Coordinates of C-alpha atoms and ligand atoms in Angstrom, one line a residue:
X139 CA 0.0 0.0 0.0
X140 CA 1.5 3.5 -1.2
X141 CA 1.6 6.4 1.8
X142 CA -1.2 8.2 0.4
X143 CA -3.4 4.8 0.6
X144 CA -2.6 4.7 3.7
X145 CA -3.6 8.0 5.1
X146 CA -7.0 7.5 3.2
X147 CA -7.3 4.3 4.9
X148 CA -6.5 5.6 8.3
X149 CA -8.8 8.8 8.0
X150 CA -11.6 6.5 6.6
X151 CA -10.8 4.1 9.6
X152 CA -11.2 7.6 11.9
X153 CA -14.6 8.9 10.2
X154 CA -16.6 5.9 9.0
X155 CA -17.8 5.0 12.4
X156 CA -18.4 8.7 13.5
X157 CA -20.1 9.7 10.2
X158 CA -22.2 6.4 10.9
X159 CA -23.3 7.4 14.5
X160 CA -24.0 11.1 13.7
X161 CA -26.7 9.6 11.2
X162 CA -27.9 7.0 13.2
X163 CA -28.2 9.7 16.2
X164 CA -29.8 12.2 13.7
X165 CA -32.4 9.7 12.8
X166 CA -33.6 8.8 15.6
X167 CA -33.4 12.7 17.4
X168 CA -35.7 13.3 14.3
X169 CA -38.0 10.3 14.6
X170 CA -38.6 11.0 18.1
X171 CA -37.8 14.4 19.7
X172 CA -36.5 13.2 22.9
X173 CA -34.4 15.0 25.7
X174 CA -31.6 12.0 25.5
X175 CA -32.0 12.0 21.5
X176 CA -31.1 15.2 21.1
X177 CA -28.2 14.7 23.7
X178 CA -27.0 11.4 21.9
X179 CA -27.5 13.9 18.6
X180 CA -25.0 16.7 19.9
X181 CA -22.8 14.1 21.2
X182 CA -22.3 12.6 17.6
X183 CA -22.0 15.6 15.8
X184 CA -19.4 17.1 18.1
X185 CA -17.0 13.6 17.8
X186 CA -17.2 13.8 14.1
X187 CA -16.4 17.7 14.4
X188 CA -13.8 16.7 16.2
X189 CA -11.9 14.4 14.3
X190 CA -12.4 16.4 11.3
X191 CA -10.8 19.2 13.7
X192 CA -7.9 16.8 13.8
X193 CA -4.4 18.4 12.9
X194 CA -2.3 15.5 12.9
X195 CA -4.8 13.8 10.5
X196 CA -5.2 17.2 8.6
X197 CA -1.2 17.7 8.3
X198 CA -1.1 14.0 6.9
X199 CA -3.7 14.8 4.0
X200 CA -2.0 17.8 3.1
X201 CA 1.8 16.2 2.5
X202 CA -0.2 13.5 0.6
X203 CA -2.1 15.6 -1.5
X204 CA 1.2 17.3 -1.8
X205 CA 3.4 14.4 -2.8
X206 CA 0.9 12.8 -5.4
X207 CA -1.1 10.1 -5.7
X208 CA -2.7 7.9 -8.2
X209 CA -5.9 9.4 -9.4
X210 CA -8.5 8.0 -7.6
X211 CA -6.4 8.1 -4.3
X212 CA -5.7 11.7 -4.9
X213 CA -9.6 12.2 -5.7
X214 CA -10.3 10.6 -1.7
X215 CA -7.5 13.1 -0.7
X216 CA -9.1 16.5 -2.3
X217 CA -12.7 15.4 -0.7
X218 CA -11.0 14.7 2.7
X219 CA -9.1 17.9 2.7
X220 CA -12.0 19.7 1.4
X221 CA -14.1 18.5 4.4
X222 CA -11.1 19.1 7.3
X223 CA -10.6 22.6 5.8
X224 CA -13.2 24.5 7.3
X225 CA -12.2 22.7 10.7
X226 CA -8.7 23.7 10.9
X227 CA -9.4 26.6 13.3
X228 CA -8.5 27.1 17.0
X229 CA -10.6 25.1 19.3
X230 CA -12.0 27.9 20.9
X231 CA -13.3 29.9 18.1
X232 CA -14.8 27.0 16.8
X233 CA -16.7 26.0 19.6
X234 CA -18.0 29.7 19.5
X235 CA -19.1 29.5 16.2
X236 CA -21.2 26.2 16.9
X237 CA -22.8 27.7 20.1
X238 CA -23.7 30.8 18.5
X239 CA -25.6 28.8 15.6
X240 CA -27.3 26.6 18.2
X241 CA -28.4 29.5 20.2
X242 CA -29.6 31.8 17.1
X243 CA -31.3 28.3 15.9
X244 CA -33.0 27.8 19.0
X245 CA -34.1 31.3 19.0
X246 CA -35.7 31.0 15.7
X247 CA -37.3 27.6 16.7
X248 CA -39.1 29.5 19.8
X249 CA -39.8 33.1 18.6
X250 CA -43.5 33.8 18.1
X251 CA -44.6 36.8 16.2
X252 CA -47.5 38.6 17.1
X253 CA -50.9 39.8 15.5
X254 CA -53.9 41.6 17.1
X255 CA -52.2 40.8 20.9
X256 CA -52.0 36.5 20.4
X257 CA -48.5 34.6 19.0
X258 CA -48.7 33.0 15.5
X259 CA -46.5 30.9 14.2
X260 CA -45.0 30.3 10.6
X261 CA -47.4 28.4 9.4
X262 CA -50.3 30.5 10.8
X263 CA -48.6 33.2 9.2
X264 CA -48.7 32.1 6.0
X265 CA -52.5 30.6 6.4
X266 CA -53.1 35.0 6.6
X267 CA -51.4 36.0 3.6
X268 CA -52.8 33.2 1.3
X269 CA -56.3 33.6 2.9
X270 CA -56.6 37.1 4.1
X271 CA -58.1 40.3 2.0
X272 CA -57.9 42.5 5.1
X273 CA -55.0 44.2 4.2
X274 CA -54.1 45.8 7.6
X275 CA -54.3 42.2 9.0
X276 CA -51.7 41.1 6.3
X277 CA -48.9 43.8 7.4
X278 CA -49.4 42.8 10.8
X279 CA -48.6 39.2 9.8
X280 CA -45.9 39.9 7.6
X281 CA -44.3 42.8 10.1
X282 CA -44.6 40.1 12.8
X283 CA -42.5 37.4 10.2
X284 CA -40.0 40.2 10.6
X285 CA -39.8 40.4 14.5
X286 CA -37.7 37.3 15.2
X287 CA -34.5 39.4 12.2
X288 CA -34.4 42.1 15.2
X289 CA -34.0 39.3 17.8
X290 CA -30.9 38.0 15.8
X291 CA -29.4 40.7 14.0
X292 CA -26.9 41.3 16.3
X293 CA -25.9 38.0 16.7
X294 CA -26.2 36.7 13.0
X295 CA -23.9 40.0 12.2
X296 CA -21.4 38.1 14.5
X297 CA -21.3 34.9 13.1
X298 CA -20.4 36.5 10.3
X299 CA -17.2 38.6 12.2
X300 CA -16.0 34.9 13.6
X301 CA -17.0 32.9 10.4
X302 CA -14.8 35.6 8.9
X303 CA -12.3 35.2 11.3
X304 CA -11.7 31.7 10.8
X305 CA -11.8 31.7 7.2
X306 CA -8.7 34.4 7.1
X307 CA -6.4 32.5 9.5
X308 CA -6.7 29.7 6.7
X309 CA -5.7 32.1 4.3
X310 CA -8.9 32.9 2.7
X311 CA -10.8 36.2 1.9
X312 CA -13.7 35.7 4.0
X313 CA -16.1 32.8 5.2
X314 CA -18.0 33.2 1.3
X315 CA -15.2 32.6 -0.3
X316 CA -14.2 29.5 2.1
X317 CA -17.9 27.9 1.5
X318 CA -17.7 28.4 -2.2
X319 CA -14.0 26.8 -2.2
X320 CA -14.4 24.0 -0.2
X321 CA -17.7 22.6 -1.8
X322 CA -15.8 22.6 -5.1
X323 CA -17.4 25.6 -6.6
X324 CA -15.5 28.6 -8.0
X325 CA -16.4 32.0 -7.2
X326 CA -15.9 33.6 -10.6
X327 CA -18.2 30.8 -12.5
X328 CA -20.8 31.1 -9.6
X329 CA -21.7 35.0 -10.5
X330 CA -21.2 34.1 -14.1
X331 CA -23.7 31.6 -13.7
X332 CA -25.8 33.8 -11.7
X333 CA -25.2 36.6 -14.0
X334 CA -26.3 34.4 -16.5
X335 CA -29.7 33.1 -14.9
X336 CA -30.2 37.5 -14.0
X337 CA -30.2 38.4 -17.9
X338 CA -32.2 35.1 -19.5
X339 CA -34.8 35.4 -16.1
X340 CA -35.2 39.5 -16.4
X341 CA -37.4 40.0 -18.8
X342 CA -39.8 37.2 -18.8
X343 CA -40.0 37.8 -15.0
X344 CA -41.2 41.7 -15.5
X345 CA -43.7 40.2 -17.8
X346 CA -45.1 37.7 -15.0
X347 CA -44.9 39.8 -12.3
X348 CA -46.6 43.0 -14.1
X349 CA -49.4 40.3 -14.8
X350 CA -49.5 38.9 -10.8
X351 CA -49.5 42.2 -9.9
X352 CA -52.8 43.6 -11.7
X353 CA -53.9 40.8 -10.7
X354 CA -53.5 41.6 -7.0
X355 CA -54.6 45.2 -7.2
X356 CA -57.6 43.9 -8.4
X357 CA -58.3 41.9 -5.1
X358 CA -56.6 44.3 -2.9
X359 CA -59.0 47.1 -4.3
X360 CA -55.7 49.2 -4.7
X361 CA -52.8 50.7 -7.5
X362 CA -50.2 48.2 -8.9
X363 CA -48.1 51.3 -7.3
X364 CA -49.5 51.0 -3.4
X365 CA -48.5 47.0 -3.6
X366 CA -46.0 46.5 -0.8
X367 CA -44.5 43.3 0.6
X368 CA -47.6 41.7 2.5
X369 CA -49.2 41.4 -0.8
X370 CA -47.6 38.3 -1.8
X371 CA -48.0 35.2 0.0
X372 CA -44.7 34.4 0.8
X373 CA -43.3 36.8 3.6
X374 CA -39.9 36.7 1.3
X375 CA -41.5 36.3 -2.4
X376 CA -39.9 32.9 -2.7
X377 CA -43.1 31.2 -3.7
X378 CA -45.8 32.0 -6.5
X379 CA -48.9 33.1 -5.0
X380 CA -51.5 30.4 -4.9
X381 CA -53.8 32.5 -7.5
X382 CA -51.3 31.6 -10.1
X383 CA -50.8 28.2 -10.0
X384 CA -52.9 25.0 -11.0
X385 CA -55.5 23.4 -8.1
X386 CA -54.4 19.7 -7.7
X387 CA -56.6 19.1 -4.7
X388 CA -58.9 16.7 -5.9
X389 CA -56.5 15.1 -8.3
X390 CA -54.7 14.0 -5.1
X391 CA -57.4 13.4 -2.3
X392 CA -57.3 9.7 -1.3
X393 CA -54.2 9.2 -3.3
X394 CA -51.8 6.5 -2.0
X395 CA -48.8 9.2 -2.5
X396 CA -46.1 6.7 -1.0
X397 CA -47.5 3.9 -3.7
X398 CA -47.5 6.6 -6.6
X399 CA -43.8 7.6 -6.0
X400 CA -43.0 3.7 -5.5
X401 CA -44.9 3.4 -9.2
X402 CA -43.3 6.2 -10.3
X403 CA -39.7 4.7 -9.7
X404 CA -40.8 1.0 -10.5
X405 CA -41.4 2.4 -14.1
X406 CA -37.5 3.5 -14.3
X407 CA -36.4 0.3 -12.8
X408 CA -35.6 1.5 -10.1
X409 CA -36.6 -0.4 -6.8
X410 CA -37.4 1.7 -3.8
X411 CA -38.4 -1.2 -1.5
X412 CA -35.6 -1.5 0.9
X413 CA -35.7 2.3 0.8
X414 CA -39.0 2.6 2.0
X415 CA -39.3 -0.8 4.0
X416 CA -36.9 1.3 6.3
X417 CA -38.8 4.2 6.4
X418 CA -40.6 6.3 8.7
X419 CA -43.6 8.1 6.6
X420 CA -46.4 9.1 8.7
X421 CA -47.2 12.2 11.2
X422 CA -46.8 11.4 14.4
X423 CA -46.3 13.5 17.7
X424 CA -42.8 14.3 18.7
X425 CA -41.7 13.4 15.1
X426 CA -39.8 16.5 13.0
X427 CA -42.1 18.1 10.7
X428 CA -40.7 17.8 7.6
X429 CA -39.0 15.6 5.1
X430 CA -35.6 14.3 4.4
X431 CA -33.6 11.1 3.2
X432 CA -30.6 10.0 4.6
X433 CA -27.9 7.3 3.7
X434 CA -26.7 6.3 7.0
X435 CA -23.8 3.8 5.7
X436 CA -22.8 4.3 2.2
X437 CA -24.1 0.3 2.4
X438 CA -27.5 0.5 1.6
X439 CA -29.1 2.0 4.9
X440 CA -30.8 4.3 3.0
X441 CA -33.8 5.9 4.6
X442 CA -36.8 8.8 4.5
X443 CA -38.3 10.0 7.0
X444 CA -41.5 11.9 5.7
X445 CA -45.6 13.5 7.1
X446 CA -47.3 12.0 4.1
X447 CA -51.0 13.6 3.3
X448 CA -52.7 12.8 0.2
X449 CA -51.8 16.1 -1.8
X450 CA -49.9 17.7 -4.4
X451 CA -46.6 19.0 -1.8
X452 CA -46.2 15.4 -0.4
X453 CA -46.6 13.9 -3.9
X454 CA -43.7 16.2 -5.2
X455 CA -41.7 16.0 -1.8
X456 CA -41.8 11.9 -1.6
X457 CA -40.2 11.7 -5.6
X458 CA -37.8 14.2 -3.9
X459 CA -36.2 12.3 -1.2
X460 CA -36.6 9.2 -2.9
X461 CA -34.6 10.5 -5.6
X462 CA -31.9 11.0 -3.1
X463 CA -32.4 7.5 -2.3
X464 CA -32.3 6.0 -6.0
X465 CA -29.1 7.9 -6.2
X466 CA -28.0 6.5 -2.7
X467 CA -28.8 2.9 -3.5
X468 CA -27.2 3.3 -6.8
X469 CA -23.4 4.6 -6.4
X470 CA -20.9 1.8 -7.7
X471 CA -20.8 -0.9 -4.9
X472 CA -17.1 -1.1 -5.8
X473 CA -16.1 2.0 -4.9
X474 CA -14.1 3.1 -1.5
X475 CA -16.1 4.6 0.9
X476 CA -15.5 8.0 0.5
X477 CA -16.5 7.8 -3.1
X478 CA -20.0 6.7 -2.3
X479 CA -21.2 9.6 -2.0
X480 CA -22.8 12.9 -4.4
X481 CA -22.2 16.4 -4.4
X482 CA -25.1 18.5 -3.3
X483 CA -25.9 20.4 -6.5
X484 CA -26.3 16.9 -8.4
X485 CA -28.2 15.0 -6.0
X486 CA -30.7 18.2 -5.3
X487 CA -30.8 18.3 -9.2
X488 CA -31.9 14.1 -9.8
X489 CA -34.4 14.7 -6.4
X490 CA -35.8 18.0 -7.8
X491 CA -36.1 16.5 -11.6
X492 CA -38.2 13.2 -9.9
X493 CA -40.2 15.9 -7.9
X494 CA -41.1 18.0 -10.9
X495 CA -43.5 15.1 -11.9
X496 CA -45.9 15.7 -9.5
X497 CA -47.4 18.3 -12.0
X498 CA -46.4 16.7 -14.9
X499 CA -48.9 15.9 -17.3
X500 CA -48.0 12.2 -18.9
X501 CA -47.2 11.9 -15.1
X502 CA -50.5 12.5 -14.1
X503 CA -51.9 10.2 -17.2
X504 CA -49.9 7.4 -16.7
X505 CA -49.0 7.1 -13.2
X506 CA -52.1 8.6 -10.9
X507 CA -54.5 7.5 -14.1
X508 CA -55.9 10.4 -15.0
X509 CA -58.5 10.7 -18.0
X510 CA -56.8 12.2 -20.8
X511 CA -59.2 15.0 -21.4
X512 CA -58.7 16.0 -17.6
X513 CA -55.1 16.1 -18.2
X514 CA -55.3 18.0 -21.5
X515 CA -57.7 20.5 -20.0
X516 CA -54.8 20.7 -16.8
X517 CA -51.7 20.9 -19.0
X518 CA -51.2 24.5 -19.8
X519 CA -51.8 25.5 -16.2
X520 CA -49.7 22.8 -15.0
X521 CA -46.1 24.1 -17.3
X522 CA -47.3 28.1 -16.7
X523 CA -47.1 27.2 -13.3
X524 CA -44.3 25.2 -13.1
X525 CA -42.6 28.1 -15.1
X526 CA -43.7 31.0 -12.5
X527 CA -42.0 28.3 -10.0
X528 CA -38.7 28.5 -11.3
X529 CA -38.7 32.2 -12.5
X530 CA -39.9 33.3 -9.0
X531 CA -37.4 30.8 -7.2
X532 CA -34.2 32.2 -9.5
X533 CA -34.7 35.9 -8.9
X534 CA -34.9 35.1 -5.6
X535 CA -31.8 33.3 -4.8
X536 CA -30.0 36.2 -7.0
X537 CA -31.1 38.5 -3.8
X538 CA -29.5 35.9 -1.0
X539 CA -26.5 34.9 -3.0
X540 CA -25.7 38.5 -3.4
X541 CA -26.7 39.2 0.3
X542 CA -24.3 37.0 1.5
X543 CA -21.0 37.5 -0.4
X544 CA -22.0 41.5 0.4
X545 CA -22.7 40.5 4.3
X546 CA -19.4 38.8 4.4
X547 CA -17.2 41.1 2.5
X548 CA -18.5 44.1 5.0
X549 CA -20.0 42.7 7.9
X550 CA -20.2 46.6 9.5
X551 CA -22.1 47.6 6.1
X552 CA -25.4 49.1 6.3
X553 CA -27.2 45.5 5.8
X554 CA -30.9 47.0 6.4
X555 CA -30.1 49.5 2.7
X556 CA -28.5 46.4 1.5
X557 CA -31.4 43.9 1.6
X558 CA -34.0 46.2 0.3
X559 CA -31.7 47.3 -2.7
X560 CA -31.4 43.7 -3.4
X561 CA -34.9 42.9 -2.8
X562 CA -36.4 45.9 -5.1
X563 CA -33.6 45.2 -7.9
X564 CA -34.3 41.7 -8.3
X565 CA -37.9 40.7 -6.5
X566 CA -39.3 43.9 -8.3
X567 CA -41.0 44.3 -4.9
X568 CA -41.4 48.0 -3.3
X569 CA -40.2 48.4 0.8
X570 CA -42.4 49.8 2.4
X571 CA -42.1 53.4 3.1
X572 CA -39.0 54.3 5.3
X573 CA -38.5 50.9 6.3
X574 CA -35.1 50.3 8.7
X575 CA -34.9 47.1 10.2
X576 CA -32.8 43.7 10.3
X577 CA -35.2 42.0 7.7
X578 CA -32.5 40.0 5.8
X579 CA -32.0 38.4 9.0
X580 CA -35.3 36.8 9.2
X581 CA -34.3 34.7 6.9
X582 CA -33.1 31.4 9.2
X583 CA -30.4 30.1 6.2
X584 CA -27.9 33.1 6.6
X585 CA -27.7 32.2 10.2
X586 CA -28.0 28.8 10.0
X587 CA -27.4 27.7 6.5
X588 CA -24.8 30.0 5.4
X589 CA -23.7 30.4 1.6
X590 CA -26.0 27.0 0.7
X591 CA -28.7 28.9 -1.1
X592 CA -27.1 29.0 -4.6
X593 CA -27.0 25.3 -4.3
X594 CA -31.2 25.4 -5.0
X595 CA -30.3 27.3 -7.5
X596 CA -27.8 24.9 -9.1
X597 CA -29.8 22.0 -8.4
X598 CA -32.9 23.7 -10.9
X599 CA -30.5 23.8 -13.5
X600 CA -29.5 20.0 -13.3
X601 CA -32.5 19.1 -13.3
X602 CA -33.6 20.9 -16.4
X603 CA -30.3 20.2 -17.9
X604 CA -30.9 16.3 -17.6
X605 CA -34.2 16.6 -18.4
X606 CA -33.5 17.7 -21.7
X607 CA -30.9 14.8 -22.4
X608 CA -33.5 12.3 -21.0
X609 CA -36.1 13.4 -23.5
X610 CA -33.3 13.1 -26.1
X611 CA -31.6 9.5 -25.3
X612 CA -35.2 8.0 -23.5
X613 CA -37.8 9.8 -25.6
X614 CA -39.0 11.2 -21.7
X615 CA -38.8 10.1 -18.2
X616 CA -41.9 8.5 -17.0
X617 CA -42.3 5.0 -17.5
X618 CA -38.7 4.7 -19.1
X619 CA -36.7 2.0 -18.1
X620 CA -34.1 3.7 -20.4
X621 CA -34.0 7.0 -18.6
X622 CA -33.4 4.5 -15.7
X623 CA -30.9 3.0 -16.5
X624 CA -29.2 5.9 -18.4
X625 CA -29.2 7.6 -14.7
X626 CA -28.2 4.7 -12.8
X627 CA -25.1 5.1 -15.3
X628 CA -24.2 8.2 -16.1
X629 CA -25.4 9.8 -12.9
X630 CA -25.9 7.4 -9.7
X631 CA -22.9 4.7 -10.3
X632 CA -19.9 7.3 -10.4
X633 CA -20.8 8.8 -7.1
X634 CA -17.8 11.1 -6.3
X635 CA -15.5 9.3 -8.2
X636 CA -15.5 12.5 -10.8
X637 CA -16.1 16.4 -9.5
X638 CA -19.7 17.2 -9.7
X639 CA -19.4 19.8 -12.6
X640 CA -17.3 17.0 -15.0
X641 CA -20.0 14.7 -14.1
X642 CA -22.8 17.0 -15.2
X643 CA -20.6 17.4 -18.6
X644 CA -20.1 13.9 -19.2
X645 CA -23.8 12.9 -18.3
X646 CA -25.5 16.0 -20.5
X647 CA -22.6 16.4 -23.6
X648 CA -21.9 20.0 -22.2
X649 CA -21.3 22.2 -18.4
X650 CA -23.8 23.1 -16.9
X651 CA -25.8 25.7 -18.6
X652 CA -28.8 28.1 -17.3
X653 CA -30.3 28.0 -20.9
X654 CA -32.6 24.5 -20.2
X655 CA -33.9 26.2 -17.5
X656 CA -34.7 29.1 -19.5
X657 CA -35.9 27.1 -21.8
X658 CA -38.3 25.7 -19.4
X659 CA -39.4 28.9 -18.5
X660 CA -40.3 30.2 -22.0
X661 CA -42.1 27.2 -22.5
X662 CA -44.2 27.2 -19.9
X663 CA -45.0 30.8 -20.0
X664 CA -45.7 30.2 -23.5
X665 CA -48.3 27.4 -23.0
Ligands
ZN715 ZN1 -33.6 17.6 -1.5

């Protein structure tokens, strides 16, 4: 065995059983909210912090990395490095970084806004501006979605001085430019990108927002000008407003989602079955509230938890996660450890592709059974609103990817200015008048999430990207055991053998592109 085989082998030694507990722990702190879960939880995550804290290992990877290796050695080294990196900081500083995060993430789990005198939470918040036409009561909600950014401000604003502060004793600009590194992203084609998704999303977004907001007006009983924030629906303008998208609610009611999405993959030839044999896919009390899937051994432990109802959001959400878990099940058996695995961007692309379906026509046809005239009468809805999806989704991630490499470059900037310069140049929306408060920190992902968000972004591109070579090489994707197997192939098997962005080239015949997406867009708009 050469020295850099053995460093891999020791690290892999070090990690394997850590990165095994932490999922285990996280599982089950998630299945079941208890005290001792979420200790066992903490416990985990710290060891495996730890280790990757290592310096001794850390020095090892480095003179490996350094000294050469043979390709797929040198491959384990770059992901091994890339995952110490951010670890390499002094103990102390590090362990004030992860209490800060904890603290602002508990804060943000108990805050309550408040409208007319009683405390509403986020999803009570929402129910007012999708149902509400009392304007007055709408500000309230959306002013008390606000509250919890002037709780955290201060604090967020310092997460971003110590993120900063570890990032420069590694030698890096700031904590952006240490996130963008280390998840094997450069910072000059991420704007270009961006850039790029700005000028083919401008226009046609103008268009579709000039049209929601007439719309609007007309409800509110008020001037396309007088339109402020707690119009929309979304307190951040992430989403489409209900009013333009398509009504799936009796399509859905007494579905069997979980057997749809298990259809759904059984048509690829994929098989789901030990994925969802280990599953936990029902609301429950003391159970987390959303939906995720996790590979807890790179073996073929390969899980969802989910809060099935019979609608349209848990028909997308289970194609989601179990389009993690195709991809999970499907890396190369062969490979070492550290190689079964996917970049973020690519597996949030296959989950988002699967998920898509849900309000897919031939989906709805030949999967859920739909009469064909239902469909036909459904389908230009169903791509116009798809289309308002993505358009809304991009601009939106152009104001938080911009946020953050501003917050990080200048953490003393004036942030309030910032965010509403942001938000007016690319949302199109109007602040309202005089407006001077921590809003950008209401969003819990700058905190808590930091630098992730263009990683959405990304994974909208791969999955239009993919979808367009599907349709060339399979003729489609539902039903196709070729699109199947040309995933399970091209995509799945290689795991992290190759970076992320060769792997989307060799896959699609190009890089990664914004122009499917846009493509998608016009299309559906079109329709
Ligand atoms: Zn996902």
């Amino acid at each position: 065995m050469s020295e850099p085989e053995a460093v891999v082998e020791r690290a892999v030694e070090r990690l394997r059983p850590l990165y095994k507990a932490a999922s285990l722990s996280w599982w089950d702190a998630n299945v079941s909210a208890t005290e001792e879960n979420e200790q066992r939880r903490v416990a985990a995550e710290l060891a495996l912090s730890d280790a990757l804290a290592d310096a001794d290992l850390f020095g090892d990877i480095a003179t490996a990395r350094a000294n050469g290796a043979e390709p797929l050695v040198r491959r384990q080294l770059d992901l091994l490095h890339a995952s110490l990196v951010p670890q390499q900081v002094p103990e102390s500083l590090r362990h004030r970084i992860v209490e800060l995060e904890a603290s602002v993430e508990s804060r943000f789990a108990q805050h309550r806004g408040e409208v007319s005198g009683r405390p509403v939470d986020d999803n009570e918040i929402k129910r007012i501006l999708r149902e509400s036409d009392d304007v007055a009561e709408r500000r309230e909600a959306w002013e008390a979605s606000k509250t919890v950014g002037a709780a955290v401000a201060d604090d967020v604003r310092e997460l971003a001085r110590l993120r900063n502060e570890a990032a420069r004793s590694l030698g890096y600009r700031d904590w952006f430019a240490l996130a963008v590194d280390t998840s094997e992203m450069d910072e000059t084609r991420l704007f270009e990108t961006l850039d790029e998704c700005d000028r083919l999303t401008v226009d046609a977004f103008a268009g579709w927002k000039a049209a929601t907001d007439a719309r609007l007006a007309e409800r509110f009983g008020c001037t396309v000008a007088e339109l402020r924030p707690w119009h929309y629906e979304d307190p951040f303008f992430q989403e489409v407003p209900a009013a333009g998208g398509v009504d799936l609610t009796e399509v859905f009611a007494g579905k069997d989602v979980v057997a749809l999405a298990r259809a759904t993959y059984d048509g690829l030839g994929v098989d789901t079955n030990a994925i969802l044999d280990r599953s936990d896919l029902f609301p429950r009390d003391g159970k987390c509230q959303h939906a995720f899937c996790i590979d807890v051994d790179r073996e073929g432990d390969v899980r969802v938890l989910a809060n099935v109802a019979d609608d349209r959001y848990w028909a997308d959400t289970m194609l989601h996660e179990l389009g993690h878990g195709a991809y999970d099940i499907g890396f190369d058996q062969g490979l070492p450890w550290l190689l079964r695995d996917c970049h973020l961007t690519v597996t949030e692309g296959i989950a988002i592709l699967m998920g898509r379906l849900a309000q897919d026509a031939e989906w709805l046809r030949e999967v859920v059974g739909l009469e064909s005239a239902d469909v036909e009468r459904l389908e230009a809805g169903l791509r116009a609103a798809q289309a308002a999806e993505l358009l809304v989704f991009t601009r939106w991630v152009l104001v938080m990817t911009n946020f953050e490499r501003a917050l990080y470059a200048d953490p003393e900037a004036d942030l309030n200015a910032l965010w509403w310069e942001l938000v007016s140049r690319y949302q199109l929306v109007t602040p309202p008048d005089g407006r001077d408060g921590p809003d950008w920190a209401a969003k819990i992902h700058v905190a808590c999430a930091p630098v992730y968000y263009h990683t959405y972004l990304y994974g909208n591109l791969v999955a239009s990207q993919l979808r367009a070579t599907l349709d060339r090489v399979a003729g489609g994707l539902v039903g196709r055991r070729e699109a199947g197997a040309f995933l399970g192939e091209q995509v799945f098997r290689p795991g992290q053998s190759l970076r992320w962005d060769r792997l989307i080239e060799a896959a699609t015949g190009e890089p990664l592109t914004a122009t499917h997406a846009a493509r998608d867009i016009a299309v559906g708009l079109a329709s």
